[in-house]
Amino acid sequence: MLDVVAVVLAALACVLAALALRRTTSRPGGEGVDALPEDVHGLRQEVAALKAENADALRHLSVVRYDAFGDVGGHLSWSLALLDDAGHGVVLTSIHGRSEARTYAKSISSWSCEQQLSPEEEEAIEHARP
């Protein structure tokens, strides 16, 4: 007799589990497993928007340190390239001498500059290129 009751309870548990599973996979309002493709599509759109926004970030950089003059050591002069994915940005250069220091900024467009670049500035741009 106890065996029959156990089998009936097990069958009832299986039926209830099937009903619960059916409710979670087909909820009204698009929740559950059926809503997954919409969520994935939305996440892909967000990732694409973040990539497009990040393309304009000045995230490629390189520093070249050097001695601008023979009588000044210690690599105190430097050129810094700050560029985005398309090669637009700026090169900053600071030249240190014994009695003075000068700083220059040159605009970079598509990995090149309208002004003449020093070899160190060209090297900084080349090292910043991905």
Backbone as JSON, one array per atom type, in Angstrom:
{
  "sequence": "MLDVVAVVLAALACVLAALALRRTTSRPGGEGVDALPEDVHGLRQEVAALKAENADALRHLSVVRYDAFGDVGGHLSWSLALLDDAGHGVVLTSIHGRSEARTYAKSISSWSCEQQLSPEEEEAIEHARP",
  "N": [[0.82, -1.19, 0.0], [1.93, 1.2, 0.78], [3.78, 1.5, -1.2], [2.23, 2.07, -3.46], [1.18, 4.59, -2.84], [3.54, 6.1, -2.83], [4.29, 5.92, -5.53], [2.14, 7.26, -6.75], [2.46, 9.83, -5.62], [4.95, 10.48, -6.7], [4.32, 10.54, -9.44], [2.54, 12.7, -9.43], [4.29, 14.73, -8.63], [5.95, 14.84, -10.87], [4.13, 15.75, -12.82], [3.5, 18.31, -11.76], [6.05, 19.48, -11.9], [6.41, 19.53, -14.69], [4.36, 21.32, -15.42], [5.28, 23.65, -14.11], [7.68, 24.09, -15.47], [6.71, 24.59, -18.03], [5.41, 27.03, -17.59], [7.54, 28.77, -16.98], [8.99, 28.85, -19.38], [7.27, 29.97, -21.2], [6.23, 32.61, -20.52], [3.85, 35.3, -20.33], [4.47, 38.48, -21.9], [7.01, 38.23, -22.81], [9.09, 37.25, -21.21], [11.62, 35.06, -19.87], [13.0, 32.13, -21.5], [12.25, 32.58, -24.16], [12.64, 35.32, -24.53], [15.33, 35.71, -24.77], [16.7, 36.04, -27.38], [16.0, 38.73, -28.0], [17.23, 40.12, -25.89], [19.94, 39.53, -26.39], [20.25, 40.75, -28.86], [19.85, 43.44, -28.15], [22.04, 43.79, -26.41], [24.14, 43.44, -28.21], [23.78, 45.72, -29.81], [24.37, 47.71, -27.92], [27.09, 47.15, -27.41], [28.18, 47.68, -29.95], [27.66, 50.43, -30.11], [29.28, 51.36, -28.02], [31.81, 50.65, -29.0], [31.94, 52.33, -31.26], [31.9, 54.82, -30.01], [34.27, 54.66, -28.57], [36.19, 54.73, -30.54], [36.97, 57.33, -31.06], [38.51, 57.99, -28.92], [41.55, 59.07, -27.41], [43.67, 56.83, -27.36], [45.93, 55.57, -28.21], [49.21, 55.75, -27.55], [52.57, 56.99, -27.25], [55.84, 57.49, -25.99], [58.87, 59.09, -26.62], [62.03, 59.46, -25.48], [64.92, 61.57, -25.4], [68.19, 63.04, -26.0], [68.37, 66.29, -26.85], [70.39, 68.08, -27.34], [73.95, 68.0, -27.61], [75.42, 68.75, -25.35], [73.79, 68.39, -23.17], [72.66, 65.94, -21.06], [70.93, 62.94, -19.98], [68.49, 62.37, -21.13], [66.34, 64.31, -21.18], [64.69, 65.62, -22.94], [61.64, 65.08, -24.79], [59.14, 63.42, -26.81], [55.73, 63.06, -27.24], [53.15, 61.12, -28.45], [49.7, 61.24, -28.9], [47.0, 59.58, -29.94], [43.99, 58.66, -31.8], [42.0, 55.84, -32.99], [41.91, 56.27, -35.76], [44.18, 57.67, -36.26], [44.22, 60.35, -35.63], [45.07, 63.19, -33.73], [47.48, 64.46, -31.49], [50.9, 65.54, -31.25], [53.08, 66.09, -28.72], [55.94, 67.9, -27.85], [58.8, 68.4, -25.92], [61.64, 70.23, -25.54], [64.62, 70.25, -23.94], [67.14, 72.37, -22.87], [70.31, 73.69, -21.62], [69.74, 76.17, -20.39], [67.1, 76.72, -20.88], [63.75, 75.55, -21.68], [61.64, 74.34, -24.19], [58.34, 73.9, -25.46], [56.31, 72.17, -27.74], [53.39, 71.71, -29.77], [51.87, 69.68, -32.12], [49.45, 69.13, -34.56], [47.96, 66.09, -35.55], [46.78, 64.26, -38.29], [45.24, 61.52, -39.66], [47.54, 59.91, -39.24], [49.62, 61.54, -40.09], [51.31, 64.76, -40.48], [50.87, 68.24, -41.19], [52.88, 70.05, -40.67], [56.48, 70.06, -40.48], [57.96, 67.2, -39.1], [60.06, 66.16, -36.4], [62.65, 63.62, -36.29], [62.29, 62.18, -33.89], [59.64, 62.77, -33.21], [58.31, 61.56, -35.36], [59.03, 58.95, -34.81], [57.69, 58.55, -32.38], [55.02, 58.7, -33.24], [54.96, 56.48, -34.94], [55.41, 54.4, -33.12], [53.09, 54.57, -31.67], [51.18, 53.68, -33.34], [48.77, 51.16, -33.91]],
  "CA": [[0.0, 0.0, 0.0], [2.83, 2.35, 0.86], [4.41, 1.61, -2.51], [1.27, 2.7, -4.37], [1.12, 6.01, -2.47], [4.79, 6.69, -3.27], [4.24, 6.04, -6.99], [1.17, 8.32, -7.06], [3.09, 11.11, -5.28], [6.01, 10.72, -7.68], [3.67, 10.94, -10.68], [2.01, 14.04, -9.19], [5.45, 15.64, -8.62], [6.36, 14.99, -12.27], [3.14, 16.61, -13.49], [3.69, 19.67, -11.27], [7.31, 19.97, -12.45], [6.18, 19.85, -16.1], [3.57, 22.56, -15.48], [6.15, 24.76, -13.72], [8.62, 24.31, -16.56], [5.96, 25.19, -19.13], [5.14, 28.42, -17.23], [8.75, 29.58, -17.04], [9.46, 29.0, -20.75], [6.32, 30.73, -22.04], [5.53, 33.63, -19.74], [3.39, 36.44, -21.12], [5.33, 39.64, -21.76], [8.3, 37.94, -23.42], [10.13, 36.91, -20.24], [12.05, 33.67, -19.9], [13.9, 31.7, -22.56], [11.84, 33.17, -25.43], [13.1, 36.7, -24.61], [16.77, 35.73, -24.9], [17.19, 36.67, -28.6], [15.86, 40.19, -27.91], [18.26, 40.6, -24.99], [21.22, 39.42, -27.07], [20.25, 41.79, -29.89], [20.05, 44.71, -27.45], [23.43, 43.84, -25.93], [25.01, 43.65, -29.37], [23.66, 47.13, -30.18], [25.11, 48.49, -26.93], [28.52, 46.93, -27.64], [28.54, 48.41, -31.16], [27.67, 51.86, -29.78], [30.47, 51.62, -27.21], [32.97, 50.59, -29.9], [31.95, 53.55, -32.07], [32.27, 55.92, -29.12], [35.65, 54.46, -28.17], [37.08, 54.96, -31.67], [37.46, 58.71, -30.99], [39.31, 58.17, -27.71], [42.99, 59.13, -27.61], [44.12, 55.67, -26.6], [47.21, 55.08, -28.72], [50.21, 56.72, -27.13], [53.96, 56.57, -27.2], [56.78, 58.52, -25.55], [60.26, 58.9, -27.02], [62.92, 60.36, -24.72], [66.19, 61.7, -26.1], [69.02, 64.22, -25.74], [68.22, 67.19, -27.99], [71.67, 68.76, -27.56], [75.08, 67.18, -27.2], [75.97, 69.13, -24.05], [72.8, 68.12, -22.13], [72.39, 64.5, -21.02], [69.83, 62.49, -19.13], [67.25, 62.18, -21.92], [65.31, 65.19, -20.62], [63.76, 66.01, -24.01], [60.72, 63.99, -25.09], [58.01, 63.6, -27.73], [54.59, 62.23, -26.83], [52.08, 61.02, -29.45], [48.38, 60.85, -28.37], [46.22, 59.4, -31.16], [42.83, 57.78, -31.76], [42.1, 54.7, -33.9], [42.1, 56.72, -37.14], [45.44, 58.39, -36.38], [44.02, 61.78, -35.4], [45.44, 63.56, -32.37], [48.49, 65.5, -31.28], [52.23, 65.17, -30.78], [53.64, 67.1, -27.83], [57.38, 67.77, -27.76], [59.48, 69.3, -25.0], [63.08, 70.2, -25.78], [65.31, 70.83, -22.79], [68.53, 72.79, -23.01], [70.94, 74.04, -20.34], [69.15, 77.35, -19.76], [65.68, 76.88, -21.19], [63.0, 74.41, -22.22], [60.57, 74.76, -25.1], [57.34, 72.86, -25.68], [55.6, 72.32, -29.01], [52.26, 70.81, -30.03], [51.59, 69.58, -33.55], [48.23, 68.38, -34.84], [48.15, 64.92, -36.41], [45.57, 63.82, -38.96], [45.48, 60.3, -40.45], [48.91, 59.47, -38.98], [50.62, 62.45, -40.67], [51.23, 66.14, -40.01], [51.16, 69.25, -42.21], [54.16, 70.64, -40.29], [57.59, 69.12, -40.52], [58.15, 66.48, -37.84], [61.42, 65.72, -36.09], [62.73, 62.15, -36.3], [61.74, 61.66, -32.64], [58.18, 62.87, -33.31], [57.9, 60.5, -36.29], [59.19, 57.68, -34.09], [56.6, 58.46, -31.4], [53.8, 58.38, -33.99], [55.07, 55.11, -35.44], [55.26, 53.47, -32.0], [51.71, 54.64, -31.19], [50.32, 53.01, -34.33], [48.45, 49.78, -33.47]],
  "C": [[0.86, 1.25, 0.0], [3.54, 2.58, -0.47], [3.51, 2.34, -3.5], [1.2, 4.2, -4.09], [2.38, 6.73, -2.95], [4.8, 6.9, -4.78], [3.29, 7.16, -7.4], [1.77, 9.7, -6.76], [4.21, 11.46, -6.26], [5.43, 11.18, -9.01], [3.12, 12.35, -10.57], [3.14, 15.07, -9.2], [5.95, 15.88, -10.04], [5.42, 15.9, -13.03], [3.32, 18.06, -13.07], [4.98, 20.28, -11.81], [7.16, 20.34, -13.92], [5.38, 21.12, -16.26], [4.43, 23.77, -15.12], [7.14, 25.1, -14.82], [7.94, 25.0, -17.73], [5.69, 26.67, -18.85], [6.39, 29.28, -17.36], [9.24, 29.79, -18.46], [8.51, 29.8, -21.62], [5.53, 31.71, -21.19], [5.02, 34.73, -20.65], [4.3, 37.63, -20.88], [6.74, 39.39, -22.26], [9.4, 37.61, -22.43], [10.5, 35.44, -20.41], [12.95, 33.39, -21.09], [13.53, 32.35, -23.9], [12.36, 34.59, -25.61], [14.6, 36.8, -24.84], [17.26, 36.36, -26.2], [17.07, 38.2, -28.58], [16.94, 40.77, -27.02], [19.62, 40.58, -25.66], [21.32, 40.5, -28.14], [20.49, 43.16, -29.26], [21.47, 44.87, -26.94], [24.4, 44.06, -27.07], [24.96, 45.1, -29.85], [24.45, 48.01, -29.21], [26.61, 48.35, -27.13], [28.97, 47.69, -28.88], [28.59, 49.91, -30.9], [28.9, 52.21, -28.95], [31.74, 51.57, -28.05], [33.07, 51.85, -30.74], [32.37, 54.76, -31.24], [33.74, 55.85, -28.75], [36.64, 54.76, -29.29], [37.68, 56.37, -31.64], [38.34, 58.97, -29.78], [40.8, 58.19, -28.07], [43.63, 58.02, -26.78], [45.4, 55.06, -27.12], [48.26, 56.13, -28.37], [51.59, 56.11, -27.09], [54.81, 57.75, -26.78], [58.17, 58.12, -26.02], [61.08, 59.94, -26.26], [64.28, 60.39, -25.41], [66.95, 62.93, -25.59], [68.96, 65.1, -26.97], [69.54, 67.87, -28.34], [72.79, 67.89, -27.01], [75.6, 67.5, -25.81], [75.0, 68.91, -22.89], [72.46, 66.63, -22.18], [71.15, 64.19, -20.21], [68.51, 62.28, -19.85], [66.11, 63.01, -21.36], [64.33, 65.69, -21.68], [62.88, 64.81, -24.34], [59.68, 64.41, -26.12], [56.94, 62.59, -27.36], [53.53, 62.28, -27.91], [50.82, 60.51, -28.74], [47.43, 60.79, -29.56], [45.02, 58.49, -30.95], [43.02, 56.65, -32.78], [42.38, 55.1, -35.35], [43.4, 57.49, -37.33], [45.3, 59.89, -36.25], [44.37, 62.08, -33.96], [46.49, 64.63, -32.36], [49.82, 64.85, -30.89], [52.73, 66.36, -29.96], [55.14, 66.84, -27.72], [57.92, 68.82, -26.81], [60.97, 69.12, -25.19], [63.76, 70.96, -24.65], [66.76, 71.14, -23.13], [69.1, 73.13, -21.64], [70.19, 75.16, -19.64], [67.66, 77.53, -20.04], [65.06, 75.57, -21.67], [61.88, 74.97, -23.08], [59.63, 73.57, -25.35], [56.56, 73.18, -26.94], [54.45, 71.32, -29.07], [51.98, 70.84, -31.53], [50.38, 68.67, -33.75], [48.52, 67.26, -35.84], [46.8, 64.52, -36.99], [45.91, 62.64, -39.87], [46.95, 59.89, -40.41], [49.98, 60.35, -39.61], [50.34, 63.87, -40.2], [51.55, 67.08, -41.16], [52.5, 69.93, -41.95], [55.25, 69.59, -40.37], [57.78, 68.51, -39.13], [59.62, 66.14, -37.65], [61.46, 64.2, -36.17], [62.13, 61.52, -35.04], [60.21, 61.72, -32.63], [57.63, 61.79, -34.25], [57.99, 59.14, -35.61], [58.06, 57.48, -33.08], [55.29, 58.09, -32.09], [53.84, 56.93, -34.45], [54.88, 54.1, -34.31], [53.83, 53.48, -31.46], [50.75, 53.91, -32.12], [50.06, 51.58, -33.9], [48.94, 48.72, -34.44]]
}
